[in-house]
Amino acid sequence: MTAVATAEAVKDDVVRCDACPVLCRIRPGKAGACDRYANVAGVLTRVDPLIVTERAIAQGGSITPFLSGSEGWNGSVAAPPPEALKAATFVTGVGAGTTYPDYKPAPFIVASQHDGVDMVTVVTEGIFSYCGVKVKIDTDRYLGAEQASVRVNGEAIGHVTTTEYGSQMLSLGGVHHLTGGSKKEGTVTCDALLALCNKQAVTVQIDGGAEVVIQADRPPVVNGKPEARMRVGCGSATIGIFAKQWLEHADEVIVVDDHITGVLTEHQAGRFLDMKLSGIRVRGRKSTPGRYFQVADPGLGWGGTNVSDPLEIIESIDPKTAWPGMRLLMVSTTGEHSAWYVLDDQLKPRPAAMPAPITKVVERIAENCEPSLCTVLFMAGAGGSLRAGVTENPVRLTLSVKDRLTRVTSGGAPVYVWPGGGITYMVDVARMPDNSFGYVPTPALVAPIEFTMRRDDYAALGGHMDYVVQLNDVLQGERLSKLAWRDDNPWPITRPTAEEQP
């Protein structure tokens, strides 16, 4: 399958590629700087195969995935009819080629049918200078202060943003780091984004914080230690969830948390259960009864604090309220850390063997923690030049997307389109085909994007109707790779419903 990009032949069979602004001069048998286009016998050729995904509709309408590599139907005894195969094939933008220098129609404008309705999917690869990734890291460990720089090989590629409920967020890439700094900063940023988007591991260092290994859909590794659990909740929430299960088995429970440490007998949950106050006062700033902020500095210890001995956060024990033999549980928000104490005659907490009912609840905290993962969301803006590959009047595509007449996907995966102007979208790279992303050395990332709509809607928005090709014609190409459809992705060849994100 030859590339849609044009090639200007020059002397000695060298061709010049115009698939991006670099305009590589490519000798026979060689590839350009991006490794995406090559000179094959004097013809500019897209090196990677065009990825198509397929599913089958069995009798009765149930969906059965099929195709492993180039193998045939394996979901039922009889093969599906050819028309079912056509209706269940989606052409992704992976390997499609680009529209640069932007006045050209998209590489593939594919006609197909869904439930008897004529559909069109515009398939391309976008060159994104305005792009980055948002990384969600499920951990209570302290990674770094908000706004701290995130570095790879010493170069800043992004920064820490906010801490969310059990997760910490990084913003990496963006045009500032890709093009606004030094050449090395742009190259390192592009390389890191490319690896992350292609589901590879990248090690980052956070100024004043941790070293983190990030990989999509894998546990983070913080300072060499893989994370296992995402917190069940903050310290206060943990108190509320498990208060009744601690009743009669413990006299006081303190859930250590970097953000909100909970103290059971002061907490509203303890008050509802008529628990007697313990007289234990923890350090930090009291917010509301039983909820304390800033009990310790952030770190890699108990509950995301820098505490290794939980007794360090106890400020005082009131002898007028506490009593000898009082039972105290200290536990973290993941159940990873826990300790059981009994107060002696001098009201000093002494370590003791944890009773079975308390052990059971600590284990239940851990059971309620979801696996710790890294989520990598590619974020980019589909600008006017990319949209020109869809229609001569790009704003009509934008309006069609916002009116839910057009579905946007990336490598077939569903995307979230942000409200407001333009087509700014995010996609979970873990739901896309492997190695969906490329780059050009401007530097910028290259990502697949598809726009699917009814054929009459495409004509109404001024689409390039003269370039529409039948799905079966695309499937006759030589450079095709067929993948089985992911069941957790919605089938793209339908109009978005009102309940879906724009």
Short mmCIF file of C-alpha atoms in Angstrom, two decimals:
data_model
loop_
_atom_site.label_atom_id
_atom_site.label_comp_id
_atom_site.label_asym_id
_atom_site.label_seq_id
_atom_site.Cartn_x
_atom_site.Cartn_y
_atom_site.Cartn_z
CA MET A 1 0.00 0.00 0.00
CA THR A 2 1.66 3.21 -1.09
CA ALA A 3 1.51 6.27 1.11
CA VAL A 4 -0.94 9.06 0.50
CA ALA A 5 1.92 11.47 1.07
CA THR A 6 3.34 12.69 -2.18
CA ALA A 7 6.98 12.26 -3.14
CA GLU A 8 9.03 14.53 -5.30
CA ALA A 9 11.62 12.56 -7.24
CA VAL A 10 15.09 14.03 -7.35
CA LYS A 11 18.31 12.79 -8.87
CA ASP A 12 19.78 9.34 -8.14
CA ASP A 13 16.32 7.92 -7.39
CA VAL A 14 16.11 9.91 -4.16
CA VAL A 15 12.55 10.92 -3.23
CA ARG A 16 11.48 13.78 -1.02
CA CYS A 17 8.70 13.00 1.44
CA ASP A 18 6.18 15.70 2.33
CA ALA A 19 4.37 13.76 5.05
CA CYS A 20 5.63 16.26 7.63
CA PRO A 21 7.47 19.59 7.66
CA VAL A 22 10.92 17.92 7.80
CA LEU A 23 10.75 17.06 4.05
CA CYS A 24 13.23 14.16 4.20
CA ARG A 25 15.22 13.24 1.10
CA ILE A 26 15.13 9.45 1.15
CA ARG A 27 17.52 7.24 -0.81
CA PRO A 28 16.39 3.92 -2.29
CA GLY A 29 15.91 1.24 0.37
CA LYS A 30 16.12 3.78 3.20
CA ALA A 31 13.55 5.23 5.59
CA GLY A 32 12.99 8.84 6.58
CA ALA A 33 13.85 10.36 9.94
CA CYS A 34 10.57 9.18 11.47
CA ASP A 35 11.02 5.56 10.29
CA ARG A 36 7.41 5.73 9.05
CA TYR A 37 8.04 6.32 5.34
CA ALA A 38 10.61 4.67 3.08
CA ASN A 39 11.81 4.78 -0.51
CA VAL A 40 10.74 1.41 -1.96
CA ALA A 41 11.96 1.15 -5.57
CA GLY A 42 11.48 4.88 -6.04
CA VAL A 43 8.00 4.91 -4.48
CA LEU A 44 7.34 6.64 -1.17
CA THR A 45 5.76 3.93 0.98
CA ARG A 46 4.22 3.89 4.43
CA VAL A 47 6.35 1.33 6.28
CA ASP A 48 3.89 0.19 8.95
CA PRO A 49 0.80 -1.81 8.01
CA LEU A 50 -2.66 -0.30 8.10
CA ILE A 51 -4.41 -1.74 11.16
CA VAL A 52 -7.98 -2.96 10.75
CA THR A 53 -9.98 -4.47 13.57
CA GLU A 54 -12.70 -7.04 13.14
CA ARG A 55 -15.53 -8.55 15.08
CA ALA A 56 -18.23 -10.99 14.00
CA ILE A 57 -21.96 -10.92 14.49
CA ALA A 58 -23.18 -14.45 15.16
CA GLN A 59 -26.74 -15.63 14.60
CA GLY A 60 -29.06 -13.98 17.08
CA GLY A 61 -27.01 -10.79 17.07
CA SER A 62 -24.52 -11.61 19.81
CA ILE A 63 -21.01 -10.33 19.30
CA THR A 64 -18.11 -12.76 19.14
CA PRO A 65 -14.51 -11.61 18.70
CA PHE A 66 -12.44 -13.42 16.12
CA LEU A 67 -9.29 -13.30 14.08
CA SER A 68 -5.98 -14.10 15.69
CA GLY A 69 -3.40 -12.71 13.32
CA SER A 70 -4.46 -13.87 9.88
CA GLU A 71 -6.42 -16.93 11.07
CA GLY A 72 -10.02 -17.41 10.04
CA TRP A 73 -13.24 -17.55 11.99
CA ASN A 74 -13.00 -19.42 15.28
CA GLY A 75 -16.10 -18.30 17.15
CA SER A 76 -18.59 -20.79 15.78
CA VAL A 77 -18.82 -23.95 13.69
CA ALA A 78 -19.85 -22.13 10.53
CA ALA A 79 -18.07 -19.11 9.05
CA PRO A 80 -20.08 -15.88 8.94
CA PRO A 81 -21.33 -14.64 5.57
CA PRO A 82 -19.07 -12.15 3.74
CA GLU A 83 -21.49 -9.29 4.32
CA ALA A 84 -21.24 -9.86 8.08
CA LEU A 85 -17.47 -9.58 7.85
CA LYS A 86 -17.70 -6.29 6.01
CA ALA A 87 -20.14 -4.85 8.51
CA ALA A 88 -17.87 -5.88 11.34
CA THR A 89 -14.59 -4.41 10.08
CA PHE A 90 -13.24 -1.06 11.22
CA VAL A 91 -10.29 0.69 9.58
CA THR A 92 -8.16 2.47 12.18
CA GLY A 93 -5.80 5.36 11.64
CA VAL A 94 -2.80 3.26 12.72
CA GLY A 95 -0.54 3.10 9.69
CA ALA A 96 -2.87 5.22 7.55
CA GLY A 97 -0.58 8.16 6.80
CA THR A 98 -1.18 11.87 7.23
CA THR A 99 -2.74 14.80 5.39
CA TYR A 100 0.31 17.08 5.63
CA PRO A 101 0.71 19.69 4.09
CA ASP A 102 -2.90 19.81 5.17
CA TYR A 103 -4.78 20.64 2.00
CA LYS A 104 -5.09 16.97 1.03
CA PRO A 105 -8.08 14.76 1.86
CA ALA A 106 -7.52 12.15 4.57
CA PRO A 107 -5.66 9.02 3.43
CA PHE A 108 -8.78 6.83 3.76
CA ILE A 109 -12.41 7.89 3.62
CA VAL A 110 -14.15 4.57 4.00
CA ALA A 111 -17.78 3.75 3.22
CA SER A 112 -19.46 0.92 5.13
CA GLN A 113 -22.87 -0.07 6.46
CA HIS A 114 -24.25 -0.54 9.95
CA ASP A 115 -27.75 -1.94 10.44
CA GLY A 116 -28.54 -0.98 6.88
CA VAL A 117 -27.37 2.62 7.29
CA ASP A 118 -24.66 4.00 5.01
CA MET A 119 -21.73 5.22 7.11
CA VAL A 120 -18.42 6.94 6.40
CA THR A 121 -15.24 6.78 8.49
CA VAL A 122 -12.51 9.34 7.80
CA VAL A 123 -9.20 7.75 8.74
CA THR A 124 -5.90 9.56 9.23
CA GLU A 125 -2.86 10.01 11.43
CA GLY A 126 -2.58 13.42 13.02
CA ILE A 127 0.74 15.21 13.56
CA PHE A 128 0.37 16.77 17.02
CA SER A 129 2.72 19.43 18.33
CA TYR A 130 0.02 20.49 20.76
CA CYS A 131 -0.21 17.27 22.71
CA GLY A 132 0.82 15.58 25.92
CA VAL A 133 -0.19 12.89 28.37
CA LYS A 134 -2.00 13.01 31.67
CA VAL A 135 -0.75 10.28 33.97
CA LYS A 136 -2.81 8.98 36.89
CA ILE A 137 -0.68 7.09 39.40
CA ASP A 138 -2.53 5.08 42.03
CA THR A 139 -0.44 5.41 45.19
CA ASP A 140 -0.34 7.03 48.61
CA ARG A 141 3.43 7.45 48.36
CA TYR A 142 4.69 10.99 48.18
CA LEU A 143 5.85 11.59 44.61
CA GLY A 144 6.52 15.31 44.74
CA ALA A 145 5.05 18.70 45.44
CA GLU A 146 2.47 20.22 43.12
CA GLN A 147 4.16 22.09 40.26
CA ALA A 148 7.44 20.19 40.81
CA SER A 149 9.20 19.44 37.53
CA VAL A 150 9.16 15.91 36.18
CA ARG A 151 12.41 15.02 34.45
CA VAL A 152 13.82 12.37 32.15
CA ASN A 153 17.60 12.29 31.76
CA GLY A 154 17.73 15.65 33.52
CA GLU A 155 15.36 17.38 31.08
CA ALA A 156 12.02 18.75 32.30
CA ILE A 157 9.18 17.06 30.41
CA GLY A 158 6.25 18.12 32.60
CA HIS A 159 5.14 18.70 36.17
CA VAL A 160 3.18 17.30 39.09
CA THR A 161 -0.40 18.56 39.24
CA THR A 162 -2.92 17.58 41.91
CA THR A 163 -3.38 14.66 44.28
CA GLU A 164 -6.77 13.06 43.78
CA TYR A 165 -8.56 10.38 45.81
CA GLY A 166 -5.90 7.71 46.09
CA SER A 167 -4.03 8.88 43.01
CA GLN A 168 -1.46 11.46 42.02
CA MET A 169 -1.52 13.19 38.67
CA LEU A 170 1.26 14.23 36.32
CA SER A 171 0.99 16.47 33.27
CA LEU A 172 3.69 15.60 30.74
CA GLY A 173 4.54 17.05 27.36
CA GLY A 174 2.70 19.93 25.77
CA VAL A 175 3.93 22.41 23.24
CA HIS A 176 6.02 24.30 25.83
CA HIS A 177 8.28 21.31 26.42
CA LEU A 178 8.16 20.02 22.84
CA THR A 179 9.06 23.28 21.11
CA GLY A 180 9.49 26.05 23.69
CA GLY A 181 12.77 24.93 25.25
CA SER A 182 16.06 23.60 24.02
CA LYS A 183 16.37 21.08 21.21
CA LYS A 184 17.40 18.42 23.74
CA GLU A 185 14.37 19.14 25.92
CA GLY A 186 12.07 18.76 22.93
CA THR A 187 13.72 15.52 21.82
CA VAL A 188 13.66 13.95 25.30
CA THR A 189 10.05 15.01 25.80
CA CYS A 190 9.00 13.54 22.45
CA ASP A 191 10.83 10.27 23.13
CA ALA A 192 9.25 9.93 26.58
CA LEU A 193 5.74 10.68 25.30
CA LEU A 194 6.15 8.23 22.44
CA ALA A 195 7.26 5.44 24.79
CA LEU A 196 4.44 6.10 27.27
CA CYS A 197 1.79 6.22 24.55
CA ASN A 198 3.11 2.96 23.11
CA LYS A 199 2.67 1.33 26.57
CA GLN A 200 6.39 1.18 27.32
CA ALA A 201 8.02 1.91 30.69
CA VAL A 202 9.58 5.32 31.32
CA THR A 203 11.56 6.26 34.43
CA VAL A 204 11.02 9.83 35.63
CA GLN A 205 12.61 11.82 38.44
CA ILE A 206 10.52 14.39 40.29
CA ASP A 207 12.29 17.43 41.70
CA GLY A 208 12.41 17.08 45.49
CA GLY A 209 10.50 13.83 45.29
CA ALA A 210 10.60 10.27 44.04
CA GLU A 211 11.88 8.29 41.10
CA VAL A 212 8.92 6.63 39.43
CA VAL A 213 8.69 4.01 36.70
CA ILE A 214 5.52 4.67 34.70
CA GLN A 215 3.92 2.21 32.29
CA ALA A 216 0.33 2.21 31.07
CA ASP A 217 -1.91 -0.29 32.86
CA ARG A 218 0.95 -1.49 35.09
CA PRO A 219 1.69 -0.82 38.77
CA PRO A 220 3.95 2.18 39.39
CA VAL A 221 7.40 1.53 40.81
CA VAL A 222 8.29 4.21 43.38
CA ASN A 223 11.94 4.42 44.40
CA GLY A 224 12.47 0.87 43.24
CA LYS A 225 9.43 -0.59 45.03
CA PRO A 226 6.36 -1.72 43.04
CA GLU A 227 3.08 -0.44 44.40
CA ALA A 228 0.30 -2.94 45.01
CA ARG A 229 -2.72 -1.20 46.53
CA MET A 230 -4.76 1.92 45.96
CA ARG A 231 -6.15 3.31 49.22
CA VAL A 232 -9.66 2.35 50.29
CA GLY A 233 -10.25 5.98 51.24
CA CYS A 234 -8.77 8.77 53.34
CA GLY A 235 -8.31 8.20 57.06
CA SER A 236 -11.70 9.69 57.84
CA ALA A 237 -13.49 7.59 55.20
CA THR A 238 -11.77 4.44 56.44
CA ILE A 239 -13.05 5.19 59.95
CA GLY A 240 -16.57 5.60 58.62
CA ILE A 241 -16.48 2.41 56.55
CA PHE A 242 -15.17 0.10 59.25
CA ALA A 243 -16.27 1.77 62.52
CA LYS A 244 -18.99 -0.72 63.32
CA GLN A 245 -16.65 -3.65 62.67
CA TRP A 246 -14.19 -2.28 65.24
CA LEU A 247 -16.86 -1.70 67.87
CA GLU A 248 -16.30 -3.82 71.02
CA HIS A 249 -12.96 -5.08 69.68
CA ALA A 250 -10.95 -1.82 69.98
CA ASP A 251 -11.23 1.20 72.26
CA GLU A 252 -9.54 3.54 69.80
CA VAL A 253 -8.54 3.35 66.13
CA ILE A 254 -6.28 5.89 64.41
CA VAL A 255 -6.05 5.67 60.62
CA VAL A 256 -2.82 7.37 59.55
CA ASP A 257 -3.09 9.40 56.37
CA ASP A 258 -1.01 12.19 54.86
CA HIS A 259 -4.17 14.14 54.04
CA ILE A 260 -6.92 13.37 56.58
CA THR A 261 -6.02 11.21 59.58
CA GLY A 262 -9.05 9.71 61.32
CA VAL A 263 -9.56 9.16 65.08
CA LEU A 264 -12.47 6.80 65.71
CA THR A 265 -13.83 7.90 69.10
CA GLU A 266 -13.84 11.60 68.14
CA HIS A 267 -15.21 10.91 64.65
CA GLN A 268 -18.92 11.22 64.02
CA ALA A 269 -19.02 7.48 63.37
CA GLY A 270 -17.70 6.80 66.86
CA ARG A 271 -20.13 9.25 68.37
CA PHE A 272 -23.07 7.51 66.65
CA LEU A 273 -21.84 4.22 68.13
CA ASP A 274 -21.63 5.78 71.63
CA MET A 275 -17.94 5.02 71.93
CA LYS A 276 -16.13 6.46 74.94
CA LEU A 277 -13.49 9.09 74.16
CA SER A 278 -9.96 7.71 74.49
CA GLY A 279 -8.13 10.90 75.45
CA ILE A 280 -5.56 10.39 72.71
CA ARG A 281 -4.70 13.56 70.83
CA VAL A 282 -2.84 13.33 67.53
CA ARG A 283 -0.56 15.96 66.05
CA GLY A 284 -1.63 18.23 63.23
CA ARG A 285 -4.46 20.65 62.60
CA LYS A 286 -7.90 19.57 63.68
CA SER A 287 -10.48 20.08 60.96
CA THR A 288 -13.70 18.63 62.32
CA PRO A 289 -14.14 16.10 65.14
CA GLY A 290 -11.95 13.06 64.49
CA ARG A 291 -10.38 14.51 61.33
CA TYR A 292 -6.84 15.89 61.36
CA PHE A 293 -4.71 17.51 58.65
CA GLN A 294 -0.90 17.63 58.47
CA VAL A 295 -0.15 15.03 61.17
CA ALA A 296 3.27 14.53 59.56
CA ASP A 297 5.22 15.46 56.48
CA PRO A 298 4.51 13.58 53.24
CA GLY A 299 6.75 10.64 52.46
CA LEU A 300 7.01 6.92 51.75
CA GLY A 301 5.88 5.65 55.16
CA TRP A 302 2.55 5.03 56.83
CA GLY A 303 -0.39 6.42 54.83
CA GLY A 304 1.83 8.49 52.54
CA THR A 305 3.54 10.24 55.47
CA ASN A 306 7.20 10.17 56.44
CA VAL A 307 6.31 8.23 59.61
CA SER A 308 7.81 4.79 60.20
CA ASP A 309 6.71 4.56 63.87
CA PRO A 310 3.00 5.44 64.09
CA LEU A 311 3.31 6.49 67.73
CA GLU A 312 5.19 9.55 66.49
CA ILE A 313 1.91 11.22 65.53
CA ILE A 314 0.46 10.95 69.05
CA GLU A 315 0.84 14.34 70.71
CA SER A 316 -0.61 13.50 74.13
CA ILE A 317 -2.72 11.05 76.12
CA ASP A 318 -5.07 12.65 78.67
CA PRO A 319 -4.77 10.77 82.00
CA LYS A 320 -8.22 12.01 82.99
CA THR A 321 -9.80 10.19 80.05
CA ALA A 322 -7.53 7.27 79.08
CA TRP A 323 -7.24 4.14 81.21
CA PRO A 324 -4.82 1.23 81.68
CA GLY A 325 -5.62 -1.69 79.40
CA MET A 326 -7.09 0.56 76.71
CA ARG A 327 -6.82 -1.13 73.29
CA LEU A 328 -5.42 0.93 70.38
CA LEU A 329 -5.21 0.05 66.71
CA MET A 330 -3.11 2.14 64.37
CA VAL A 331 -3.50 1.34 60.68
CA SER A 332 -2.83 2.92 57.27
CA THR A 333 -5.39 3.60 54.54
CA THR A 334 -4.30 0.53 52.57
CA GLY A 335 -3.90 -1.86 55.50
CA GLU A 336 -0.28 -2.26 54.46
CA HIS A 337 0.82 -0.94 57.86
CA SER A 338 -0.90 -1.84 61.12
CA ALA A 339 0.03 -2.14 64.80
CA TRP A 340 -1.85 -3.11 67.97
CA TYR A 341 -1.14 -1.56 71.36
CA VAL A 342 -2.43 -1.85 74.91
CA LEU A 343 -1.89 1.01 77.39
CA ASP A 344 0.08 0.05 80.50
CA ASP A 345 -0.38 1.44 84.02
CA GLN A 346 1.52 4.60 83.04
CA LEU A 347 -0.77 4.95 79.98
CA LYS A 348 2.08 4.16 77.61
CA PRO A 349 1.13 2.24 74.45
CA ARG A 350 2.80 -1.16 74.49
CA PRO A 351 2.91 -3.47 71.44
CA ALA A 352 0.73 -6.56 71.81
CA ALA A 353 -0.50 -9.47 69.74
CA MET A 354 -3.30 -8.34 67.45
CA PRO A 355 -6.62 -10.11 68.19
CA ALA A 356 -8.20 -12.13 65.38
CA PRO A 357 -11.26 -9.84 64.93
CA ILE A 358 -8.95 -6.83 64.49
CA THR A 359 -6.71 -8.72 62.07
CA LYS A 360 -9.80 -9.59 60.05
CA VAL A 361 -10.79 -5.93 59.66
CA VAL A 362 -7.22 -4.91 58.72
CA GLU A 363 -7.29 -7.62 56.05
CA ARG A 364 -10.66 -6.31 54.89
CA ILE A 365 -9.16 -2.83 54.42
CA ALA A 366 -6.57 -4.40 52.12
CA GLU A 367 -9.26 -6.43 50.36
CA ASN A 368 -11.16 -3.24 49.55
CA CYS A 369 -8.13 -1.61 47.95
CA GLU A 370 -8.06 -1.80 44.17
CA PRO A 371 -4.82 -2.71 42.40
CA SER A 372 -2.44 0.18 41.98
CA LEU A 373 -2.00 1.10 38.30
CA CYS A 374 -0.67 3.81 36.02
CA THR A 375 -3.17 5.26 33.57
CA VAL A 376 -1.77 7.12 30.58
CA LEU A 377 -4.18 9.42 28.74
CA PHE A 378 -3.01 10.93 25.47
CA MET A 379 -4.43 14.43 25.05
CA ALA A 380 -4.32 16.49 21.88
CA GLY A 381 -6.20 19.07 19.86
CA ALA A 382 -7.43 18.11 16.40
CA GLY A 383 -6.72 21.44 14.75
CA GLY A 384 -7.94 23.11 11.61
CA SER A 385 -5.32 21.55 9.35
CA LEU A 386 -6.19 18.01 10.40
CA ARG A 387 -9.89 18.77 10.01
CA ALA A 388 -9.27 20.04 6.49
CA GLY A 389 -8.58 16.41 5.58
CA VAL A 390 -12.21 15.72 6.47
CA THR A 391 -13.98 18.75 4.99
CA GLU A 392 -13.18 21.96 3.15
CA ASN A 393 -14.99 23.85 5.94
CA PRO A 394 -13.38 22.51 9.16
CA VAL A 395 -15.72 24.21 11.63
CA ARG A 396 -18.54 22.03 10.35
CA LEU A 397 -16.70 18.93 11.58
CA THR A 398 -16.30 20.52 15.00
CA LEU A 399 -20.00 21.30 15.16
CA SER A 400 -20.87 17.81 13.98
CA VAL A 401 -18.82 16.29 16.79
CA LYS A 402 -20.44 18.54 19.38
CA ASP A 403 -23.90 17.74 17.98
CA ARG A 404 -23.06 14.02 18.39
CA LEU A 405 -23.51 13.40 14.69
CA THR A 406 -19.86 12.33 14.43
CA ARG A 407 -18.06 9.85 16.66
CA VAL A 408 -14.35 10.41 17.30
CA THR A 409 -12.08 7.45 18.00
CA SER A 410 -8.34 6.90 18.19
CA GLY A 411 -7.11 3.58 16.89
CA GLY A 412 -10.73 2.47 17.32
CA ALA A 413 -10.68 3.30 21.05
CA PRO A 414 -13.31 5.66 22.50
CA VAL A 415 -12.19 9.18 23.32
CA TYR A 416 -13.44 11.95 25.59
CA VAL A 417 -13.92 15.24 23.75
CA TRP A 418 -13.59 18.25 26.02
CA PRO A 419 -16.37 20.84 26.05
CA GLY A 420 -15.62 24.28 24.65
CA GLY A 421 -13.97 25.20 21.40
CA GLY A 422 -12.19 22.86 19.02
CA ILE A 423 -11.84 19.09 19.17
CA THR A 424 -9.61 18.55 22.18
CA TYR A 425 -9.72 14.91 23.10
CA MET A 426 -8.25 12.36 25.50
CA VAL A 427 -7.83 8.63 25.01
CA ASP A 428 -6.66 5.83 27.28
CA VAL A 429 -3.67 4.40 25.42
CA ALA A 430 -4.18 0.99 27.07
CA ARG A 431 -7.37 0.57 24.98
CA MET A 432 -5.58 1.22 21.68
CA PRO A 433 -3.66 -1.24 19.49
CA ASP A 434 -0.02 -1.72 20.47
CA ASN A 435 2.45 0.71 18.91
CA SER A 436 -0.29 3.03 17.69
CA PHE A 437 1.91 6.12 17.97
CA GLY A 438 4.77 7.46 15.91
CA TYR A 439 6.69 10.71 15.77
CA VAL A 440 8.22 13.25 13.46
CA PRO A 441 11.44 15.01 14.44
CA THR A 442 9.95 18.52 14.41
CA PRO A 443 9.33 17.22 17.24
CA ALA A 444 5.72 16.06 17.41
CA LEU A 445 3.75 12.88 18.02
CA VAL A 446 1.78 11.10 15.34
CA ALA A 447 -1.47 9.54 16.53
CA PRO A 448 -4.36 7.77 14.80
CA ILE A 449 -7.73 9.47 14.68
CA GLU A 450 -10.99 8.48 13.04
CA PHE A 451 -14.26 10.34 12.45
CA THR A 452 -17.34 8.19 11.84
CA MET A 453 -20.74 9.50 10.75
CA ARG A 454 -23.69 8.79 8.46
CA ARG A 455 -22.83 9.23 4.81
CA ASP A 456 -25.52 11.88 4.32
CA ASP A 457 -24.18 13.81 7.33
CA TYR A 458 -20.71 13.66 5.79
CA ALA A 459 -22.00 15.09 2.56
CA ALA A 460 -23.87 17.81 4.45
CA LEU A 461 -20.74 19.03 6.23
CA GLY A 462 -18.91 19.42 2.92
CA GLY A 463 -16.87 16.23 3.05
CA HIS A 464 -14.52 15.08 0.32
CA MET A 465 -17.12 12.84 -1.31
CA ASP A 466 -15.02 12.25 -4.43
CA TYR A 467 -12.48 10.40 -2.27
CA VAL A 468 -14.88 7.98 -0.57
CA VAL A 469 -13.85 4.36 -1.14
CA GLN A 470 -15.61 1.14 -0.30
CA LEU A 471 -14.46 -0.86 2.70
CA ASN A 472 -13.88 -3.94 0.58
CA ASP A 473 -11.48 -1.99 -1.66
CA VAL A 474 -9.42 -0.94 1.36
CA LEU A 475 -9.25 -4.56 2.52
CA GLN A 476 -7.63 -5.56 -0.78
CA GLY A 477 -4.50 -3.61 0.10
CA GLU A 478 -1.20 -5.40 0.54
CA ARG A 479 -0.04 -3.80 3.80
CA LEU A 480 -2.84 -4.80 6.15
CA SER A 481 -2.71 -6.17 9.67
CA LYS A 482 -5.91 -7.55 11.18
CA LEU A 483 -6.59 -7.47 14.91
CA ALA A 484 -9.46 -8.83 16.96
CA TRP A 485 -11.79 -6.18 18.32
CA ARG A 486 -11.62 -5.38 22.05
CA ASP A 487 -14.93 -6.23 23.67
CA ASP A 488 -14.63 -3.37 26.16
CA ASN A 489 -14.53 -0.76 23.38
CA PRO A 490 -17.85 0.37 21.88
CA TRP A 491 -18.21 -0.37 18.19
CA PRO A 492 -17.39 2.91 16.38
CA ILE A 493 -19.57 2.55 13.29
CA THR A 494 -22.63 3.95 15.00
CA ARG A 495 -23.81 7.45 15.72
CA PRO A 496 -23.01 8.53 19.32
CA THR A 497 -25.97 8.41 21.69
CA ALA A 498 -27.14 11.34 23.79
CA GLU A 499 -25.79 9.63 26.91
CA GLU A 500 -22.24 9.45 25.56
CA GLN A 501 -19.65 12.14 26.09
CA PRO A 502 -19.49 14.60 23.16
#
